[in-house]
Amino acid sequence: MFYVGVVRYFATGEGVTIYVASGSEESIRKAIPEYFLPLLVLLTPTDWLKAADGDCADKNHQSHAKVLQTYLPKLWNQIEEKALGRDCLLNFFMKHQFNYS
């Protein structure tokens, strides 16, 4: 099964760390450090589209979907392609960390 996983971690003094990865559940779990795994949201491309449309009960998923749409538009386009059943190679990993303190 193909997934896109997102982690958003916030900590006072540490700032914000965001991970985004695609692939199998196993490959995503290997790519993200163990400390962050409890925050991991794994959804299929179809489930990401539903979350973006507000068609899911989890507000956290909806928030993550909006972040993907807004800040990673090329990735979001590929998620849409995958959800439509179009075979595209979507191999993605990103870590973004910032601290304004």
Short mmCIF file of C-alpha atoms in Angstrom, two decimals:
data_model
loop_
_atom_site.label_atom_id
_atom_site.label_comp_id
_atom_site.label_asym_id
_atom_site.label_seq_id
_atom_site.Cartn_x
_atom_site.Cartn_y
_atom_site.Cartn_z
CA MET A 1 0.00 0.00 0.00
CA PHE A 2 1.22 3.52 -0.81
CA TYR A 3 1.13 6.28 1.82
CA VAL A 4 2.20 9.83 2.42
CA GLY A 5 3.28 10.43 6.01
CA VAL A 6 3.47 13.75 7.83
CA VAL A 7 4.90 14.67 11.23
CA ARG A 8 4.66 18.16 12.73
CA TYR A 9 6.47 18.57 16.05
CA PHE A 10 6.38 21.77 18.11
CA ALA A 11 8.41 22.37 21.27
CA THR A 12 9.21 25.53 23.20
CA GLY A 13 12.85 26.39 22.62
CA GLU A 14 13.22 23.72 19.94
CA GLY A 15 11.02 25.30 17.31
CA VAL A 16 9.17 23.30 14.70
CA THR A 17 10.23 20.13 12.91
CA ILE A 18 8.26 18.82 9.94
CA TYR A 19 8.82 15.51 8.18
CA VAL A 20 7.03 14.49 4.99
CA ALA A 21 7.72 11.14 3.32
CA SER A 22 6.04 8.87 0.80
CA GLY A 23 6.17 5.16 0.11
CA SER A 24 5.25 2.04 2.03
CA GLU A 25 4.48 2.27 5.73
CA GLU A 26 7.73 0.46 6.47
CA SER A 27 9.89 2.78 4.35
CA ILE A 28 8.31 5.88 5.88
CA ARG A 29 8.83 4.57 9.43
CA LYS A 30 12.49 3.88 8.60
CA ALA A 31 13.02 7.40 7.20
CA ILE A 32 11.66 9.24 10.24
CA PRO A 33 13.51 9.11 13.59
CA GLU A 34 11.82 6.94 16.21
CA TYR A 35 11.27 9.88 18.58
CA PHE A 36 8.83 11.47 16.10
CA LEU A 37 6.91 8.32 15.13
CA PRO A 38 4.10 8.77 17.70
CA LEU A 39 3.11 11.95 15.80
CA LEU A 40 3.16 10.29 12.37
CA VAL A 41 0.02 10.62 10.27
CA LEU A 42 -0.05 8.03 7.46
CA LEU A 43 -2.76 8.39 4.85
CA THR A 44 -3.29 7.12 1.32
CA PRO A 45 -3.50 9.75 -1.44
CA THR A 46 -7.28 9.34 -1.55
CA ASP A 47 -7.50 9.90 2.21
CA TRP A 48 -5.35 13.05 1.90
CA LEU A 49 -7.80 14.44 -0.66
CA LYS A 50 -10.72 13.66 1.64
CA ALA A 51 -8.95 15.39 4.53
CA ALA A 52 -8.32 18.48 2.38
CA ASP A 53 -12.02 18.61 1.48
CA GLY A 54 -13.00 18.36 5.15
CA ASP A 55 -14.43 14.89 4.53
CA CYS A 56 -12.83 13.37 7.64
CA ALA A 57 -13.47 13.77 11.34
CA ASP A 58 -9.85 14.32 12.34
CA LYS A 59 -9.02 18.05 12.36
CA ASN A 60 -5.32 17.19 12.63
CA HIS A 61 -5.47 15.40 9.26
CA GLN A 62 -7.28 18.38 7.74
CA SER A 63 -4.59 20.73 9.06
CA HIS A 64 -1.78 18.57 7.66
CA ALA A 65 -3.53 18.41 4.28
CA LYS A 66 -3.78 22.21 4.13
CA VAL A 67 -0.06 22.49 4.91
CA LEU A 68 0.76 20.09 2.06
CA GLN A 69 -1.51 21.94 -0.34
CA THR A 70 -0.15 25.37 0.58
CA TYR A 71 3.57 24.78 1.02
CA LEU A 72 4.25 21.72 -1.15
CA PRO A 73 2.03 22.28 -4.21
CA LYS A 74 4.05 20.03 -6.55
CA LEU A 75 3.84 17.19 -4.07
CA TRP A 76 0.12 17.86 -3.69
CA ASN A 77 -0.32 17.62 -7.49
CA GLN A 78 1.33 14.20 -7.43
CA ILE A 79 -0.86 13.08 -4.53
CA GLU A 80 -3.89 14.04 -6.66
CA GLU A 81 -2.48 12.08 -9.61
CA LYS A 82 -1.94 8.99 -7.45
CA ALA A 83 -5.46 9.29 -5.99
CA LEU A 84 -6.89 9.32 -9.52
CA GLY A 85 -5.10 6.05 -10.25
CA ARG A 86 -2.53 7.57 -12.55
CA ASP A 87 0.74 5.76 -12.18
CA CYS A 88 3.39 8.28 -11.26
CA LEU A 89 6.56 7.66 -9.32
CA LEU A 90 6.17 9.51 -6.05
CA ASN A 91 9.28 9.08 -3.94
CA PHE A 92 9.55 11.98 -1.52
CA PHE A 93 11.32 12.76 1.73
CA MET A 94 11.70 16.12 3.45
CA LYS A 95 12.77 17.39 6.84
CA HIS A 96 12.24 21.06 7.63
CA GLN A 97 13.25 22.55 10.97
CA PHE A 98 13.06 26.15 12.10
CA ASN A 99 13.33 27.98 15.37
CA TYR A 100 12.51 31.65 15.86
CA SER A 101 13.44 31.81 19.55
#
